[in-house]
């Protein structure tokens, strides 16, 4: 595939917006109330005077609002945003044409209100006093942000994985606001397998004595548990094929086995490195809350309940899956496509051949760019 | 499939045998020495005077010598052995005809010498002073047991998973002793994916402060870490399909979500239960050593080295895989079959259609019985 070079010209700024000040707290799906709520967000491109060119990007589990480009106020920022290959001038989501918004999810730890934020009454971090938030609550918070920006129509909502769930939930909650939706590498509901991996990750964190039932802020946190949780997640984002290609049975900095518990194989070192890197940037409690939100997500409210139909007859959907994604396999994307079609929706579906597993949507690939660009062009 | 009823008549006895007393310690593959070595084993059926009807069963990772039947000296023993559906009178491995031997592996924790055994000099449990043992060392210890029983020919070696690796290693080390070999649901070498899951399980144990670098005997052990490790392993032994069928998104003892970190879904309760049950019977250090042995196993001694050909031109192989096994998928069984064929071996191969994942070989299934029975009949 052709390589995609970074966008040196795209410079983003991080903003934040607060709402739901007491006594007007946000009412969550489980009935509890939270406020004030801060949402960290970034925008790219220019909003037209008619405010008719906005696209909302919903980030995946461990993502943040920094979708693309480099930070304007950090001239040495060496690392472009997490979807720089997709969002930028001339990219699949062309920032010369569209005004792109991405906010950190409610419950996250990259600027938006989450379990590491300060409780308004106690002044101490919420910890487990943070209420359980759902994908629906994340979407409601994003809607408040759009109200703040005075945007009442979106050209599209797009996102992969947990971002795909938010995309679908947006279409359920605000069907009239959305022209098109692009859920990528996602599912209508978690399988038992996906719940199982999330549960093991949660147990790894809660098994760490430094977790202290979530009340670890200001002390040594549950870093070892969080690292193990990340390692579990990371394996599920890859694929057998990708791991064979990337690591095989190659040894790490040695000619022979150590016959001990050091990392012998490159894949072991890689996972340890991923785990250790993750604890620098992610809050363990956020992982607990976000995994739980993804387990709860279901386009049926509950087993036996009717399908919560996303969008309207006018909403256009582009559903994308990847051949080697075993976390949300193509058969689950097909179930989504069939459900949307039964609801009379206008659906395009594409399964992309890729051997890199669930994370494929994050990897620069001109095919996804072409697909998204063509789909957005067709909305005219 | 027809159900297979337990064998009320089969009564086993647990024996043990010790060898490698100082100064004649066993020399391990990594060059270190260990002794004395105790091997716990059980036998079923009767050895002929000519000693020509013995079959060795090699157990999987967390198995033990108790393959089948109930213990003779425990009249209330309610739980038959782990492969009771396969081994017994009239079963696939017919104990009316064959003398069946199964021993707990070296490094294990069910009677054979392992890291929880006492160090001969210090009188304290080995812990991490236990030397790294390989699949080859496990086989060497089994060979010492056969010498002790004065058996110099085996009709067959058979085993699933780690037992399949031992089966192949037996054929490499003692090709002239073996008439036939039945490696089931196994691989010639771990993929990066299999190593990755083992490594995450090990990290979960080593992250538990109660692990104390393996020196936890007589204190509260690393139970929470071990439970997480077991949960990880357990998920890899199942399959997406089996988990959908068995659990789906059904809730555990509740009508609605808890909106907390209790187990909401049945699959969560199930995994927690499996984890907690496992710590009652398994030693965390044994898990570390055995997973490492399985990661090291390779029918090439090292990358780039030639294939270590199992058996002789006269050895008959039956290789079995399962359609839904994603830990050791069928493509890996096919690679084994092709390598054996290139070595001029007589190989039969069967992929069994089953949706229950890697653990399928442990689940009563008349098809495997029929296959093994027919293969053994054909050896005459």
PDB file of C-alpha atoms in Angstrom, chain B residues 17-236:
ATOM      1  CA  UNK B  17       8.831 -43.615  41.807  1.00  0.00           C
ATOM      2  CA  UNK B  18      12.035 -41.813  42.628  1.00  0.00           C
ATOM      3  CA  UNK B  19      15.347 -41.736  40.821  1.00  0.00           C
ATOM      4  CA  UNK B  20      18.418 -39.573  40.240  1.00  0.00           C
ATOM      5  CA  UNK B  21      19.657 -39.682  43.812  1.00  0.00           C
ATOM      6  CA  UNK B  22      22.827 -37.667  44.395  1.00  0.00           C
ATOM      7  CA  UNK B  23      25.469 -37.986  43.096  1.00  0.00           C
ATOM      8  CA  UNK B  24      23.621 -39.398  40.091  1.00  0.00           C
ATOM      9  CA  UNK B  25      21.350 -36.454  39.448  1.00  0.00           C
ATOM     10  CA  UNK B  26      19.382 -36.059  36.274  1.00  0.00           C
ATOM     11  CA  UNK B  27      21.156 -33.771  33.812  1.00  0.00           C
ATOM     12  CA  UNK B  28      18.683 -31.344  32.287  1.00  0.00           C
ATOM     13  CA  UNK B  29      18.637 -29.909  28.809  1.00  0.00           C
ATOM     14  CA  UNK B  30      19.975 -26.555  30.004  1.00  0.00           C
ATOM     15  CA  UNK B  31      22.942 -28.323  31.632  1.00  0.00           C
ATOM     16  CA  UNK B  32      21.851 -28.066  35.258  1.00  0.00           C
ATOM     17  CA  UNK B  33      21.335 -31.105  37.469  1.00  0.00           C
ATOM     18  CA  UNK B  34      18.428 -32.150  39.634  1.00  0.00           C
ATOM     19  CA  UNK B  35      17.880 -35.004  42.042  1.00  0.00           C
ATOM     20  CA  UNK B  36      16.287 -36.863  43.532  1.00  0.00           C
ATOM     21  CA  UNK B  37      13.344 -36.772  41.155  1.00  0.00           C
ATOM     22  CA  UNK B  38       9.971 -38.206  42.105  1.00  0.00           C
ATOM     23  CA  UNK B  39       7.422 -39.037  39.444  1.00  0.00           C
ATOM     24  CA  UNK B  40       3.788 -39.637  40.444  1.00  0.00           C
ATOM     25  CA  UNK B  41       2.011 -41.983  38.078  1.00  0.00           C
ATOM     26  CA  UNK B  42      -1.070 -44.142  37.655  1.00  0.00           C
ATOM     27  CA  UNK B  43      -1.641 -47.236  35.601  1.00  0.00           C
ATOM     28  CA  UNK B  44      -4.835 -48.732  34.221  1.00  0.00           C
ATOM     29  CA  UNK B  45      -5.442 -52.217  32.825  1.00  0.00           C
ATOM     30  CA  UNK B  46      -2.914 -55.070  32.943  1.00  0.00           C
ATOM     31  CA  UNK B  47       0.520 -55.326  31.462  1.00  0.00           C
ATOM     32  CA  UNK B  48       0.935 -58.537  29.444  1.00  0.00           C
ATOM     33  CA  UNK B  49       3.767 -60.880  30.444  1.00  0.00           C
ATOM     34  CA  UNK B  50       5.492 -59.905  27.179  1.00  0.00           C
ATOM     35  CA  UNK B  51       5.069 -56.230  28.215  1.00  0.00           C
ATOM     36  CA  UNK B  52       3.921 -55.399  24.718  1.00  0.00           C
ATOM     37  CA  UNK B  53       0.605 -53.622  25.361  1.00  0.00           C
ATOM     38  CA  UNK B  54       1.645 -50.368  27.055  1.00  0.00           C
ATOM     39  CA  UNK B  55       0.327 -46.964  26.019  1.00  0.00           C
ATOM     40  CA  UNK B  56       1.699 -43.781  27.530  1.00  0.00           C
ATOM     41  CA  UNK B  57      -0.738 -40.888  27.968  1.00  0.00           C
ATOM     42  CA  UNK B  58       0.909 -37.470  28.314  1.00  0.00           C
ATOM     43  CA  UNK B  59      -1.196 -34.895  30.120  1.00  0.00           C
ATOM     44  CA  UNK B  60      -1.825 -31.281  29.194  1.00  0.00           C
ATOM     45  CA  UNK B  61      -0.631 -28.178  31.014  1.00  0.00           C
ATOM     46  CA  UNK B  62      -2.762 -28.329  34.166  1.00  0.00           C
ATOM     47  CA  UNK B  63      -3.491 -32.062  34.094  1.00  0.00           C
ATOM     48  CA  UNK B  64      -2.163 -34.819  36.312  1.00  0.00           C
ATOM     49  CA  UNK B  65      -1.683 -38.589  36.396  1.00  0.00           C
ATOM     50  CA  UNK B  66      -5.352 -39.246  37.166  1.00  0.00           C
ATOM     51  CA  UNK B  67      -6.476 -39.934  33.613  1.00  0.00           C
ATOM     52  CA  UNK B  68      -9.476 -42.112  34.198  1.00  0.00           C
ATOM     53  CA  UNK B  69     -11.711 -43.930  36.667  1.00  0.00           C
ATOM     54  CA  UNK B  70     -12.021 -43.315  40.378  1.00  0.00           C
ATOM     55  CA  UNK B  71      -9.380 -43.835  43.020  1.00  0.00           C
ATOM     56  CA  UNK B  72      -9.465 -47.343  44.507  1.00  0.00           C
ATOM     57  CA  UNK B  73      -8.649 -46.071  47.977  1.00  0.00           C
ATOM     58  CA  UNK B  74     -11.201 -43.247  47.893  1.00  0.00           C
ATOM     59  CA  UNK B  75     -14.588 -44.971  47.756  1.00  0.00           C
ATOM     60  CA  UNK B  76     -16.375 -41.629  47.803  1.00  0.00           C
ATOM     61  CA  UNK B  77     -14.308 -40.157  44.990  1.00  0.00           C
ATOM     62  CA  UNK B  78     -16.996 -38.584  42.853  1.00  0.00           C
ATOM     63  CA  UNK B  79     -14.880 -37.176  40.070  1.00  0.00           C
ATOM     64  CA  UNK B  80     -13.482 -39.494  37.435  1.00  0.00           C
ATOM     65  CA  UNK B  81     -10.131 -38.730  35.811  1.00  0.00           C
ATOM     66  CA  UNK B  82      -9.656 -35.980  33.242  1.00  0.00           C
ATOM     67  CA  UNK B  83      -9.845 -38.278  30.187  1.00  0.00           C
ATOM     68  CA  UNK B  84     -12.313 -40.837  31.503  1.00  0.00           C
ATOM     69  CA  UNK B  85     -14.241 -40.584  28.245  1.00  0.00           C
ATOM     70  CA  UNK B  86     -11.202 -41.832  26.313  1.00  0.00           C
ATOM     71  CA  UNK B  87      -9.484 -44.285  28.657  1.00  0.00           C
ATOM     72  CA  UNK B  88     -11.391 -47.267  30.115  1.00  0.00           C
ATOM     73  CA  UNK B  89     -12.944 -50.618  29.311  1.00  0.00           C
ATOM     74  CA  UNK B  90     -14.253 -50.445  25.743  1.00  0.00           C
ATOM     75  CA  UNK B  91     -13.150 -46.842  25.336  1.00  0.00           C
ATOM     76  CA  UNK B  92     -10.974 -45.417  22.547  1.00  0.00           C
ATOM     77  CA  UNK B  93      -7.991 -46.559  24.587  1.00  0.00           C
ATOM     78  CA  UNK B  94      -9.407 -49.847  25.844  1.00  0.00           C
ATOM     79  CA  UNK B  95      -8.048 -50.773  29.263  1.00  0.00           C
ATOM     80  CA  UNK B  96      -9.273 -54.354  28.734  1.00  0.00           C
ATOM     81  CA  UNK B  97      -6.618 -54.551  26.054  1.00  0.00           C
ATOM     82  CA  UNK B  98      -3.954 -51.966  26.862  1.00  0.00           C
ATOM     83  CA  UNK B  99      -1.881 -51.144  29.896  1.00  0.00           C
ATOM     84  CA  UNK B 100      -2.154 -47.385  30.233  1.00  0.00           C
ATOM     85  CA  UNK B 101       0.435 -45.279  32.060  1.00  0.00           C
ATOM     86  CA  UNK B 102       0.178 -41.610  32.888  1.00  0.00           C
ATOM     87  CA  UNK B 103       2.604 -39.618  35.016  1.00  0.00           C
ATOM     88  CA  UNK B 104       2.523 -36.092  36.355  1.00  0.00           C
ATOM     89  CA  UNK B 105       5.087 -34.015  34.447  1.00  0.00           C
ATOM     90  CA  UNK B 106       8.417 -32.931  35.880  1.00  0.00           C
ATOM     91  CA  UNK B 107       7.877 -29.352  37.079  1.00  0.00           C
ATOM     92  CA  UNK B 108       4.249 -30.053  37.929  1.00  0.00           C
ATOM     93  CA  UNK B 109       2.516 -29.909  41.296  1.00  0.00           C
ATOM     94  CA  UNK B 110       0.494 -33.130  41.455  1.00  0.00           C
ATOM     95  CA  UNK B 111       3.005 -35.483  43.008  1.00  0.00           C
ATOM     96  CA  UNK B 112       6.024 -35.158  40.742  1.00  0.00           C
ATOM     97  CA  UNK B 113       9.052 -33.046  41.541  1.00  0.00           C
ATOM     98  CA  UNK B 114       8.449 -29.383  40.813  1.00  0.00           C
ATOM     99  CA  UNK B 115       9.159 -25.935  42.211  1.00  0.00           C
ATOM    100  CA  UNK B 116       6.993 -26.627  45.282  1.00  0.00           C
ATOM    101  CA  UNK B 117       9.053 -29.734  46.161  1.00  0.00           C
ATOM    102  CA  UNK B 118      11.721 -29.598  48.832  1.00  0.00           C
ATOM    103  CA  UNK B 119      15.243 -28.785  47.779  1.00  0.00           C
ATOM    104  CA  UNK B 120      17.433 -31.711  48.893  1.00  0.00           C
ATOM    105  CA  UNK B 121      20.077 -29.498  50.488  1.00  0.00           C
ATOM    106  CA  UNK B 122      18.125 -26.642  52.023  1.00  0.00           C
ATOM    107  CA  UNK B 123      15.073 -28.726  52.918  1.00  0.00           C
ATOM    108  CA  UNK B 124      12.919 -25.798  51.807  1.00  0.00           C
ATOM    109  CA  UNK B 125      10.738 -25.625  48.690  1.00  0.00           C
ATOM    110  CA  UNK B 126      12.753 -24.919  45.543  1.00  0.00           C
ATOM    111  CA  UNK B 127      10.810 -21.874  44.381  1.00  0.00           C
ATOM    112  CA  UNK B 128      12.840 -20.186  41.656  1.00  0.00           C
ATOM    113  CA  UNK B 129      15.859 -22.336  42.551  1.00  0.00           C
ATOM    114  CA  UNK B 130      14.076 -25.037  40.618  1.00  0.00           C
ATOM    115  CA  UNK B 131      15.909 -25.430  37.318  1.00  0.00           C
ATOM    116  CA  UNK B 132      14.178 -24.625  34.047  1.00  0.00           C
ATOM    117  CA  UNK B 133      12.839 -27.876  32.669  1.00  0.00           C
ATOM    118  CA  UNK B 134      11.944 -28.489  29.034  1.00  0.00           C
ATOM    119  CA  UNK B 135       9.490 -30.782  27.297  1.00  0.00           C
ATOM    120  CA  UNK B 136      12.574 -32.930  26.601  1.00  0.00           C
ATOM    121  CA  UNK B 137      13.304 -33.154  30.333  1.00  0.00           C
ATOM    122  CA  UNK B 138       9.700 -34.165  31.036  1.00  0.00           C
ATOM    123  CA  UNK B 139      10.092 -36.955  28.489  1.00  0.00           C
ATOM    124  CA  UNK B 140      13.425 -38.076  29.957  1.00  0.00           C
ATOM    125  CA  UNK B 141      11.749 -38.410  33.367  1.00  0.00           C
ATOM    126  CA  UNK B 142       8.940 -40.472  31.821  1.00  0.00           C
ATOM    127  CA  UNK B 143      11.567 -42.681  30.180  1.00  0.00           C
ATOM    128  CA  UNK B 144      13.118 -43.294  33.613  1.00  0.00           C
ATOM    129  CA  UNK B 145       9.687 -44.363  34.820  1.00  0.00           C
ATOM    130  CA  UNK B 146       9.329 -46.828  31.922  1.00  0.00           C
ATOM    131  CA  UNK B 147      12.790 -48.211  32.722  1.00  0.00           C
ATOM    132  CA  UNK B 148      11.621 -48.659  36.294  1.00  0.00           C
ATOM    133  CA  UNK B 149       8.551 -50.536  35.034  1.00  0.00           C
ATOM    134  CA  UNK B 150      10.865 -52.509  32.727  1.00  0.00           C
ATOM    135  CA  UNK B 151       8.887 -51.538  29.664  1.00  0.00           C
ATOM    136  CA  UNK B 152      11.012 -51.049  26.579  1.00  0.00           C
ATOM    137  CA  UNK B 153       8.328 -50.769  23.886  1.00  0.00           C
ATOM    138  CA  UNK B 154       5.220 -48.635  23.698  1.00  0.00           C
ATOM    139  CA  UNK B 155       2.276 -49.363  21.465  1.00  0.00           C
ATOM    140  CA  UNK B 156       1.596 -45.660  21.430  1.00  0.00           C
ATOM    141  CA  UNK B 157       2.210 -42.290  23.017  1.00  0.00           C
ATOM    142  CA  UNK B 158      -0.820 -40.020  23.007  1.00  0.00           C
ATOM    143  CA  UNK B 159      -1.619 -36.581  24.344  1.00  0.00           C
ATOM    144  CA  UNK B 160      -3.379 -33.304  23.660  1.00  0.00           C
ATOM    145  CA  UNK B 161      -1.922 -29.795  23.812  1.00  0.00           C
ATOM    146  CA  UNK B 162       1.236 -29.906  25.977  1.00  0.00           C
ATOM    147  CA  UNK B 163       0.679 -33.692  25.959  1.00  0.00           C
ATOM    148  CA  UNK B 164       0.960 -33.561  22.177  1.00  0.00           C
ATOM    149  CA  UNK B 165       4.317 -31.793  22.466  1.00  0.00           C
ATOM    150  CA  UNK B 166       5.527 -34.544  24.818  1.00  0.00           C
ATOM    151  CA  UNK B 167       4.236 -37.120  22.315  1.00  0.00           C
ATOM    152  CA  UNK B 168       6.293 -35.571  19.523  1.00  0.00           C
ATOM    153  CA  UNK B 169       9.345 -35.183  21.744  1.00  0.00           C
ATOM    154  CA  UNK B 170       9.081 -38.881  22.733  1.00  0.00           C
ATOM    155  CA  UNK B 171       9.269 -39.763  19.047  1.00  0.00           C
ATOM    156  CA  UNK B 172      12.360 -37.591  18.614  1.00  0.00           C
ATOM    157  CA  UNK B 173      14.202 -38.946  21.659  1.00  0.00           C
ATOM    158  CA  UNK B 174      13.209 -42.604  21.664  1.00  0.00           C
ATOM    159  CA  UNK B 175      12.079 -43.330  18.103  1.00  0.00           C
ATOM    160  CA  UNK B 176      12.766 -47.072  18.318  1.00  0.00           C
ATOM    161  CA  UNK B 177      10.583 -47.549  21.407  1.00  0.00           C
ATOM    162  CA  UNK B 178       7.387 -46.321  19.795  1.00  0.00           C
ATOM    163  CA  UNK B 179       5.045 -48.035  17.380  1.00  0.00           C
ATOM    164  CA  UNK B 180       2.605 -45.131  17.020  1.00  0.00           C
ATOM    165  CA  UNK B 181       2.042 -41.558  18.131  1.00  0.00           C
ATOM    166  CA  UNK B 182      -1.152 -39.529  18.448  1.00  0.00           C
ATOM    167  CA  UNK B 183      -0.494 -35.805  18.906  1.00  0.00           C
ATOM    168  CA  UNK B 184      -3.816 -33.983  19.377  1.00  0.00           C
ATOM    169  CA  UNK B 185      -4.635 -30.251  19.327  1.00  0.00           C
ATOM    170  CA  UNK B 186      -0.976 -29.357  19.410  1.00  0.00           C
ATOM    171  CA  UNK B 187       1.800 -27.654  17.507  1.00  0.00           C
ATOM    172  CA  UNK B 188       5.419 -28.115  16.455  1.00  0.00           C
ATOM    173  CA  UNK B 189       6.239 -24.796  18.111  1.00  0.00           C
ATOM    174  CA  UNK B 190       4.392 -21.954  19.785  1.00  0.00           C
ATOM    175  CA  UNK B 191       3.299 -19.058  17.625  1.00  0.00           C
ATOM    176  CA  UNK B 192       3.949 -15.519  18.828  1.00  0.00           C
ATOM    177  CA  UNK B 193       0.268 -15.406  19.853  1.00  0.00           C
ATOM    178  CA  UNK B 194       0.594 -18.467  22.094  1.00  0.00           C
ATOM    179  CA  UNK B 195       3.801 -17.106  23.638  1.00  0.00           C
ATOM    180  CA  UNK B 196       2.046 -13.765  24.172  1.00  0.00           C
ATOM    181  CA  UNK B 197      -0.810 -15.297  26.171  1.00  0.00           C
ATOM    182  CA  UNK B 198       1.634 -17.343  28.254  1.00  0.00           C
ATOM    183  CA  UNK B 199       3.723 -14.257  28.920  1.00  0.00           C
ATOM    184  CA  UNK B 200       0.704 -12.240  30.048  1.00  0.00           C
ATOM    185  CA  UNK B 201      -0.274 -15.087  32.395  1.00  0.00           C
ATOM    186  CA  UNK B 202       3.246 -15.158  33.834  1.00  0.00           C
ATOM    187  CA  UNK B 203       3.271 -11.388  34.272  1.00  0.00           C
ATOM    188  CA  UNK B 204      -0.069 -11.599  36.095  1.00  0.00           C
ATOM    189  CA  UNK B 205       1.504 -13.970  38.635  1.00  0.00           C
ATOM    190  CA  UNK B 206       4.765 -12.082  38.963  1.00  0.00           C
ATOM    191  CA  UNK B 207       2.832  -8.809  39.435  1.00  0.00           C
ATOM    192  CA  UNK B 208       1.244 -10.233  42.592  1.00  0.00           C
ATOM    193  CA  UNK B 209       3.280  -8.989  45.591  1.00  0.00           C
ATOM    194  CA  UNK B 210       2.518 -12.285  47.334  1.00  0.00           C
ATOM    195  CA  UNK B 211       4.572 -14.044  44.679  1.00  0.00           C
ATOM    196  CA  UNK B 212       7.794 -12.755  46.351  1.00  0.00           C
ATOM    197  CA  UNK B 213      10.007 -13.922  43.514  1.00  0.00           C
ATOM    198  CA  UNK B 214       8.630 -17.426  43.959  1.00  0.00           C
ATOM    199  CA  UNK B 215       9.461 -17.701  47.653  1.00  0.00           C
ATOM    200  CA  UNK B 216       5.892 -17.759  48.945  1.00  0.00           C
ATOM    201  CA  UNK B 217       5.541 -21.283  50.327  1.00  0.00           C
ATOM    202  CA  UNK B 218       4.118 -21.314  53.838  1.00  0.00           C
ATOM    203  CA  UNK B 219       2.728 -17.791  53.331  1.00  0.00           C
ATOM    204  CA  UNK B 220      -0.303 -16.416  51.505  1.00  0.00           C
ATOM    205  CA  UNK B 221       0.580 -17.246  47.907  1.00  0.00           C
ATOM    206  CA  UNK B 222      -0.033 -15.198  44.745  1.00  0.00           C
ATOM    207  CA  UNK B 223      -3.638 -16.362  44.516  1.00  0.00           C
ATOM    208  CA  UNK B 224      -5.065 -13.292  42.822  1.00  0.00           C
ATOM    209  CA  UNK B 225      -2.320 -13.262  40.191  1.00  0.00           C
ATOM    210  CA  UNK B 226      -2.704 -16.991  39.637  1.00  0.00           C
ATOM    211  CA  UNK B 227      -6.480 -16.607  39.255  1.00  0.00           C
ATOM    212  CA  UNK B 228      -5.997 -13.892  36.611  1.00  0.00           C
ATOM    213  CA  UNK B 229      -3.461 -16.109  34.828  1.00  0.00           C
ATOM    214  CA  UNK B 230      -5.970 -18.951  34.807  1.00  0.00           C
ATOM    215  CA  UNK B 231      -8.708 -16.701  33.454  1.00  0.00           C
ATOM    216  CA  UNK B 232      -6.433 -15.693  30.574  1.00  0.00           C
ATOM    217  CA  UNK B 233      -5.609 -19.320  29.841  1.00  0.00           C
ATOM    218  CA  UNK B 234      -9.212 -20.377  30.107  1.00  0.00           C
ATOM    219  CA  UNK B 235     -10.355 -17.870  27.488  1.00  0.00           C
ATOM    220  CA  UNK B 236      -7.775 -19.225  25.045  1.00  0.00           C
TER     221      UNK B 236
END
